[in-house]
Every structure is written in C-alpha cells, then in structure tokens.
Coordinates of C-alpha atoms in Angstrom, one line a residue:
M13 CA -68.1 43.5 15.2
R14 CA -64.9 42.1 13.9
K15 CA -65.0 39.2 16.5
Y16 CA -68.5 38.2 15.6
V17 CA -67.4 37.9 12.1
F18 CA -64.3 35.8 12.9
L19 CA -66.9 33.7 15.2
L20 CA -69.3 33.4 12.3
L21 CA -66.6 31.9 10.0
G22 CA -65.0 29.6 12.5
V23 CA -68.7 28.0 13.1
M24 CA -69.0 27.8 9.2
A25 CA -65.6 25.9 9.1
V26 CA -66.5 23.7 11.6
C27 CA -69.8 22.8 10.2
S28 CA -68.2 22.3 6.8
C29 CA -65.8 20.1 7.9
S30 CA -68.2 17.9 9.6
E31 CA -70.2 17.9 6.6
N32 CA -67.0 16.6 4.5
S33 CA -66.1 14.0 7.5
K34 CA -70.0 12.8 7.2
K35 CA -69.7 12.2 3.1
E36 CA -66.4 10.4 3.6
Q37 CA -67.7 8.2 6.1
K38 CA -70.7 7.8 3.8
A39 CA -68.5 6.7 0.8
P40 CA -68.6 2.8 0.4
V41 CA -65.4 0.6 0.3
R42 CA -64.9 -1.3 -2.5
V43 CA -64.1 -5.1 -1.4
K44 CA -64.0 -8.6 -2.9
T45 CA -66.1 -11.2 -1.5
Q46 CA -66.6 -14.9 -1.5
S47 CA -69.4 -17.0 -0.5
V48 CA -68.8 -19.8 2.3
S49 CA -68.8 -23.1 0.2
P50 CA -68.4 -26.8 1.2
A51 CA -65.7 -28.3 2.2
F52 CA -64.6 -31.7 3.7
A53 CA -62.8 -32.5 6.9
D54 CA -61.2 -36.0 6.2
G55 CA -58.0 -34.5 4.9
S56 CA -58.3 -35.5 1.4
Q57 CA -56.8 -33.2 -1.5
T58 CA -58.8 -30.8 -3.6
Y59 CA -58.0 -30.2 -7.1
V60 CA -58.6 -27.4 -9.5
G61 CA -60.4 -28.1 -12.6
I62 CA -61.8 -26.6 -16.1
I63 CA -64.9 -27.5 -17.5
E64 CA -64.8 -28.5 -21.1
E65 CA -67.6 -29.3 -23.7
R66 CA -68.5 -32.8 -24.5
E67 CA -68.1 -32.4 -28.0
A68 CA -67.2 -29.3 -30.2
T69 CA -67.7 -29.3 -33.7
A70 CA -66.2 -26.5 -36.2
V71 CA -68.9 -25.9 -39.1
S72 CA -67.6 -24.8 -42.4
F73 CA -68.6 -24.3 -46.4
T74 CA -67.3 -27.0 -48.4
G75 CA -66.6 -24.1 -51.4
M76 CA -65.0 -20.8 -51.5
G77 CA -67.2 -17.6 -51.5
V78 CA -68.4 -14.4 -49.9
V79 CA -70.6 -14.6 -47.2
K80 CA -73.8 -13.0 -47.5
R81 CA -75.2 -13.4 -44.0
V82 CA -74.7 -15.1 -40.7
L83 CA -77.8 -15.9 -39.0
V84 CA -76.7 -16.8 -35.5
N85 CA -74.7 -15.1 -32.5
E86 CA -72.3 -16.4 -30.0
G87 CA -74.1 -18.2 -26.9
Q88 CA -77.2 -19.1 -28.9
A89 CA -78.4 -22.5 -28.7
V90 CA -78.9 -24.0 -32.1
G91 CA -80.8 -27.6 -33.5
R92 CA -79.4 -30.2 -36.0
G93 CA -80.7 -29.0 -39.4
Q94 CA -80.9 -25.0 -38.5
L95 CA -79.8 -22.7 -41.0
L96 CA -76.5 -20.9 -39.7
A97 CA -75.1 -18.7 -42.4
E98 CA -75.8 -18.5 -46.3
M99 CA -73.0 -17.8 -49.3
D100 CA -73.4 -15.6 -52.0
D101 CA -75.1 -18.2 -54.5
T102 CA -75.3 -16.2 -57.8
Q103 CA -72.7 -18.0 -59.4
A104 CA -73.9 -21.4 -58.3
R105 CA -77.6 -20.4 -59.7
N106 CA -75.9 -19.8 -63.1
L107 CA -74.1 -23.1 -63.1
L108 CA -77.1 -24.8 -62.2
T109 CA -79.4 -23.2 -64.9
G110 CA -76.4 -24.1 -67.6
A111 CA -76.5 -27.7 -66.1
E112 CA -80.4 -27.7 -66.5
A113 CA -80.3 -26.7 -69.8
Q114 CA -77.6 -29.3 -71.2
M115 CA -79.5 -32.3 -69.3
T116 CA -82.8 -31.1 -71.2
Q117 CA -80.9 -30.9 -74.6
A118 CA -79.5 -34.5 -73.9
N119 CA -82.8 -35.9 -72.7
D120 CA -84.3 -34.5 -76.0
A121 CA -81.8 -36.0 -78.2
L122 CA -82.0 -39.3 -76.6
Q123 CA -85.8 -38.9 -77.1
R124 CA -85.3 -38.3 -80.9
Y125 CA -82.8 -41.2 -81.4
Q126 CA -85.2 -43.8 -79.4
L127 CA -87.2 -44.0 -82.6
L128 CA -84.4 -44.6 -85.0
H129 CA -82.9 -47.0 -82.5
D130 CA -86.1 -49.0 -82.1
N131 CA -86.5 -49.2 -85.7
G132 CA -82.8 -50.5 -86.1
S133 CA -81.5 -47.6 -88.3
L134 CA -79.0 -46.1 -85.6
P135 CA -75.5 -47.8 -85.2
E136 CA -75.2 -49.3 -81.8
V137 CA -72.0 -47.2 -81.3
Q138 CA -73.7 -43.9 -81.8
W139 CA -76.8 -45.3 -79.5
V140 CA -74.0 -45.6 -76.4
E141 CA -72.6 -42.2 -77.2
I142 CA -76.0 -40.7 -76.8
Q143 CA -76.6 -42.5 -73.6
S144 CA -73.2 -41.6 -72.2
K145 CA -73.8 -38.0 -73.0
V146 CA -77.4 -37.9 -70.9
A147 CA -75.6 -39.7 -68.0
Q148 CA -72.8 -36.8 -68.0
A149 CA -75.4 -34.4 -68.6
K150 CA -77.3 -35.7 -65.3
S151 CA -74.2 -35.8 -63.5
Q152 CA -73.3 -32.3 -64.2
Y153 CA -76.7 -31.4 -63.2
E154 CA -76.4 -33.1 -59.5
V155 CA -73.0 -31.4 -58.8
A156 CA -74.5 -28.0 -59.6
K157 CA -77.4 -28.8 -57.4
K158 CA -75.3 -29.7 -54.6
N159 CA -73.0 -26.6 -55.1
L160 CA -76.4 -24.5 -54.7
S161 CA -77.2 -26.3 -51.6
D162 CA -73.7 -26.0 -50.2
C163 CA -74.2 -22.2 -50.1
R164 CA -76.2 -22.9 -47.3
L165 CA -74.7 -23.8 -44.0
V166 CA -76.9 -25.9 -41.6
A167 CA -76.1 -27.2 -38.0
P168 CA -74.9 -30.9 -38.1
V169 CA -75.7 -30.9 -34.6
S170 CA -77.4 -29.7 -31.8
G171 CA -75.7 -27.3 -29.4
I172 CA -74.7 -23.9 -28.5
V173 CA -72.4 -21.6 -30.7
G174 CA -69.1 -21.1 -29.2
K175 CA -67.4 -18.8 -31.6
K176 CA -68.4 -17.0 -35.0
L177 CA -65.2 -16.8 -36.9
V178 CA -66.5 -15.5 -39.9
G179 CA -68.9 -12.3 -40.3
A180 CA -71.0 -11.2 -43.6
G181 CA -69.0 -9.9 -46.4
E182 CA -66.1 -11.7 -45.7
T183 CA -64.8 -14.6 -47.9
A184 CA -64.9 -18.0 -46.5
M185 CA -62.5 -20.5 -47.6
P186 CA -63.2 -24.3 -48.1
S187 CA -63.0 -26.0 -44.8
Q188 CA -62.6 -22.5 -43.0
A189 CA -64.7 -22.9 -39.7
V190 CA -67.5 -20.2 -40.0
V191 CA -68.9 -21.0 -36.3
T192 CA -68.0 -23.6 -33.8
I193 CA -70.8 -25.8 -32.1
F194 CA -70.4 -26.6 -28.5
D195 CA -72.4 -30.0 -27.2
V196 CA -73.0 -29.1 -23.5
S197 CA -75.9 -31.4 -22.8
S198 CA -73.0 -33.0 -20.5
V199 CA -69.9 -31.5 -20.0
K200 CA -66.3 -32.9 -18.8
V201 CA -64.1 -31.5 -16.0
K202 CA -60.5 -31.5 -16.9
V203 CA -58.2 -31.8 -13.9
A204 CA -54.4 -32.4 -13.8
V205 CA -53.4 -34.8 -11.3
P206 CA -49.7 -35.5 -9.9
E207 CA -48.0 -38.6 -10.9
G208 CA -48.2 -39.9 -7.1
D209 CA -51.9 -39.6 -6.9
I210 CA -53.0 -40.9 -10.0
S211 CA -53.1 -44.4 -8.8
A212 CA -55.6 -44.3 -6.6
I213 CA -58.1 -42.9 -9.1
H214 CA -60.1 -45.2 -11.2
A215 CA -62.8 -44.8 -13.8
S216 CA -65.5 -45.4 -11.0
T217 CA -63.8 -43.2 -8.5
P218 CA -66.5 -41.1 -6.7
S219 CA -66.1 -37.4 -6.9
S220 CA -67.8 -34.0 -5.8
I221 CA -67.4 -31.1 -8.0
S222 CA -68.0 -27.3 -6.7
V223 CA -68.3 -24.7 -9.3
E224 CA -68.5 -21.6 -7.8
A225 CA -69.6 -19.1 -11.0
V226 CA -72.9 -21.1 -11.0
D227 CA -73.2 -22.0 -7.4
A228 CA -73.5 -25.5 -7.9
M229 CA -72.4 -28.8 -6.4
V230 CA -72.7 -31.9 -8.6
Q231 CA -71.6 -35.4 -8.0
G232 CA -69.0 -36.6 -10.9
G233 CA -69.8 -39.4 -13.3
K234 CA -67.2 -42.0 -15.3
I235 CA -63.8 -40.9 -15.3
E236 CA -61.4 -40.9 -18.1
K237 CA -57.6 -41.1 -17.1
G238 CA -55.0 -40.1 -19.6
I239 CA -52.0 -42.5 -19.9
E240 CA -49.2 -39.6 -20.8
A241 CA -47.6 -37.8 -18.3
D242 CA -46.9 -33.7 -18.8
A243 CA -43.0 -34.0 -19.5
L244 CA -42.8 -30.6 -17.6
T245 CA -45.4 -31.1 -14.4
H246 CA -45.4 -34.7 -14.2
T247 CA -49.1 -34.6 -13.9
Y248 CA -52.0 -36.7 -15.9
D249 CA -54.8 -35.1 -17.4
V250 CA -58.3 -36.6 -16.1
R251 CA -61.8 -35.9 -17.2
I252 CA -64.7 -36.2 -15.3
N253 CA -67.9 -36.9 -16.9
V254 CA -70.7 -34.6 -15.4
P255 CA -74.5 -34.4 -16.6
N256 CA -75.7 -30.9 -17.5
G257 CA -79.0 -31.2 -18.6
D258 CA -79.7 -27.0 -17.3
R259 CA -76.8 -26.1 -19.3
K260 CA -75.3 -24.0 -16.2
L261 CA -72.0 -25.5 -16.5
L262 CA -70.2 -23.7 -19.5
P263 CA -66.8 -24.4 -21.0
G264 CA -63.9 -22.5 -19.2
M265 CA -65.7 -22.5 -15.8
V266 CA -63.1 -23.4 -13.1
A267 CA -64.2 -25.8 -10.6
S268 CA -62.9 -27.4 -7.5
V269 CA -62.8 -31.4 -7.4
R270 CA -62.6 -33.9 -4.8
F271 CA -62.2 -37.5 -5.3
K272 CA -63.5 -39.8 -2.3
Q273 CA -61.0 -42.4 -1.5
E274 CA -62.3 -45.9 -1.0
G275 CA -63.4 -46.5 2.9
S276 CA -62.7 -42.9 3.7
H277 CA -65.7 -41.1 5.2
S278 CA -66.2 -37.1 5.0
I279 CA -68.0 -34.8 7.2
A280 CA -69.5 -31.7 5.4
A281 CA -68.1 -28.4 6.8
K282 CA -67.3 -25.1 5.4
S283 CA -64.1 -23.2 3.6
L284 CA -62.9 -20.0 3.3
P285 CA -59.5 -18.6 2.0
V286 CA -57.2 -18.5 4.8
T287 CA -56.5 -14.7 4.3
A288 CA -60.0 -14.1 5.0
V289 CA -59.5 -15.1 8.8
Q290 CA -58.2 -12.4 10.9
K291 CA -57.1 -12.3 14.7
S292 CA -58.3 -9.8 17.0
A293 CA -56.4 -8.3 20.0
D294 CA -57.9 -10.9 22.7
G295 CA -56.7 -13.3 20.3
S296 CA -60.1 -14.6 18.9
L297 CA -60.6 -15.3 15.5
F298 CA -62.9 -13.3 13.1
V299 CA -64.2 -12.6 9.4
W300 CA -65.9 -9.7 7.9
T301 CA -69.3 -10.5 6.4
V302 CA -71.5 -8.7 4.2
A303 CA -75.1 -8.1 5.8
S304 CA -78.1 -7.7 3.7
D305 CA -78.1 -3.8 3.9
S306 CA -74.3 -4.0 2.3
T307 CA -72.8 -3.0 5.4
A308 CA -69.2 -4.9 7.0
R309 CA -70.4 -7.2 10.3
R310 CA -67.6 -8.7 12.2
A311 CA -68.3 -12.7 12.9
K312 CA -66.3 -14.6 15.2
V313 CA -65.3 -18.2 13.8
C314 CA -63.6 -21.3 14.7
I315 CA -61.4 -22.9 12.1
G316 CA -60.4 -26.6 11.6
A317 CA -58.0 -28.2 9.3
V318 CA -55.9 -26.0 6.3
S319 CA -56.0 -27.8 2.9
G320 CA -53.9 -25.7 0.5
N321 CA -55.0 -22.0 0.6
N322 CA -58.3 -22.6 2.3
V323 CA -59.2 -23.6 5.9
A324 CA -62.1 -25.2 7.1
I325 CA -64.7 -22.8 9.3
T326 CA -66.2 -25.2 12.0
D327 CA -68.4 -22.6 13.6
G328 CA -70.0 -19.0 13.1
L329 CA -70.7 -19.0 9.6
D330 CA -73.7 -20.4 7.4
M331 CA -73.2 -22.0 4.1
G332 CA -73.5 -19.1 1.4
Q333 CA -73.0 -16.1 3.9
R334 CA -70.9 -13.5 2.1
V335 CA -67.3 -12.6 3.8
V336 CA -64.9 -10.2 2.7
T337 CA -61.5 -11.7 0.9
E338 CA -60.0 -8.4 0.0
G339 CA -60.1 -5.2 1.2
Y340 CA -61.2 -6.0 4.8
Q341 CA -57.9 -3.7 5.9
K342 CA -60.1 -0.7 5.6
L343 CA -63.3 -1.7 7.3
S344 CA -65.2 -1.3 10.6
E345 CA -68.4 -2.3 12.1
G346 CA -71.0 -1.1 10.0
T347 CA -68.7 0.3 7.0
K348 CA -70.8 0.4 3.7
V349 CA -69.3 -1.7 1.1
I350 CA -69.7 -2.7 -2.6
F351 CA -68.5 -5.5 -4.1

C-alpha cells in the first residue's frame, strides 16, 4: 500500500513540474522592437534632429489679478480670438462704473454751461476748463473699459496650446505667461552640423527627414543656416522648414535627417541598428522578427554598408517589419513576446 502512495505522489509531482514548465514557457518575454526604416546606400551622413514649432507665443494678462478660470488644456487646438482664460473682474467693473458716473456728470455740466457760453455770459477760461474735465472723464472711462476687457485673455494667433503655466485661483502677474501657443502649421527640424560639413549645405539643399514616432518620411524645404558655431562642439545649427498640414509632427520629436549632395545618386535600402543583427553557428546572419501573432521568428538577412550605429539590410526584410532590438538573448523560435 505504501508503494502505491509513493507512486501516486511521484506522478503528482511530475505532473506539477510539467504544469509549471508549461506556465513558464507560456510567459511572454518583454523586448524592445523597431520597425525597418528607409536608409540610403550612397555613403551620405545622417544627422539626428529635433522638431521645433514654427513660432511660439507666450500669452499673458496685462494687469495683476486672480485667475478665475482657464478654458483650455495642453495640446488643444485654438483659433485666433478664442477665449483662453478669465481674471476676477470685480474691481475692474467697479472702476468702470465710477468712470461712467464721472463722465455722465461732466457731460451734464457741459450741456448746462453750453447755454451760458452761447449767450456770452460765461468766461472763456471757465468754458475751456469745463471742456477739459469732459475730456479727462472720457479718457478715464476708456481706460477703465480697457481694464475690464483685459480681464479676458484671448488667443492672438491660431495654434496648439503647448503649456498651461497658471491655473484657476492663482495670481497672475503682468506679462507672466498663462499659456503658450505653438504654431505647428509648419515646423522646423533643428540639426547640429559639424563645421567640416556645413559648407556643403545651402538654403536649397534637398533633404529627406524620417520621424519614427509618427512613421513619417517627408521632404525638407528651405534651410536656415546659422553663422555662429557652438564653442564646445564646433557645430552649426541648421533648421529645415517642413510643411505640417496634418499637424502630425510635434515639437520635441526626434527626426533622422539626410542631406542629398549635388550630383549624388541614392538607392533606397532598409536600415536597422547594428546590434539587432546576429550570427548563427553556420555563419549566416539573422534577426529576430515579431510575427502577427506576437511570436518571435528568425529571419535570415544580408547586410550592406554600416552608417553610424545602423546597418543597411539589402535582403530578407520588408519595409515596416518589426524587429527585436533588445531582449533577443532570451528568445527562441515561437517565443511569445510583448513590447
């Protein structure tokens, strides 16, 4: 009987180990991936750039006061003249009421003294003084009216709200930015170009710009070239104007920029980080790809020229195919992955 008990326990232990092993095998492996992106097999240099807004406008109140409400959020599109925020206008309304009363009083006095002046029974000096008081009252009324209007903050330009710097209940100071508005109808790509390469870049030099964050490849426009080098890096700032009608490109995105040199001919290829390419026991090269069912699959590749940290893939992959760049050490054929 004891033998049967031990035998049963042994079978249960084996089954338990088998189930644990299956669970371990089913646990997905976390990896980092990258889509196969375009490269150019002409030996040209690729630069890293940062997307900047076309223009940034800091919008602020002209006077000091407590902010009653802010009506926009970061990332929201706004139009010119749209109400952005309001300040507590109690004091401004009181001042306007007082100015209206003074102006009414001055106009009433003017009408009463008008008859005396027309009859010639009012000294000219006194008549000029009365007219002066009317002008002063009108001026104070216009100032009070503008102060009340300034309690409403409206957008001076159309664009996207970049940062909201003051919230409801806070005290806004004169000229303190409440929100910033970015004009991203077109953007600029800022690139730091070494002094040895800057002479080859002109205002009309063609450029190709790849932005992985939005999976976009665009052609650059007019180039603005800085004339003062950075004292430490000996690089010049170059800004490339890029159309952005769909507003997909946003400030801060990283871009890969390639300038096409005059007389050069490029061949479209595919590019991956050098570290993603592995060598098998028979000497062939391969990468780990992610299939549609989120499993790892080996794909044999042929490589071309190396440019910086990237290598051109001449055969074996399709454009846009997802390749594992980190965490491939834990993979085997068919392993479930998450990224």
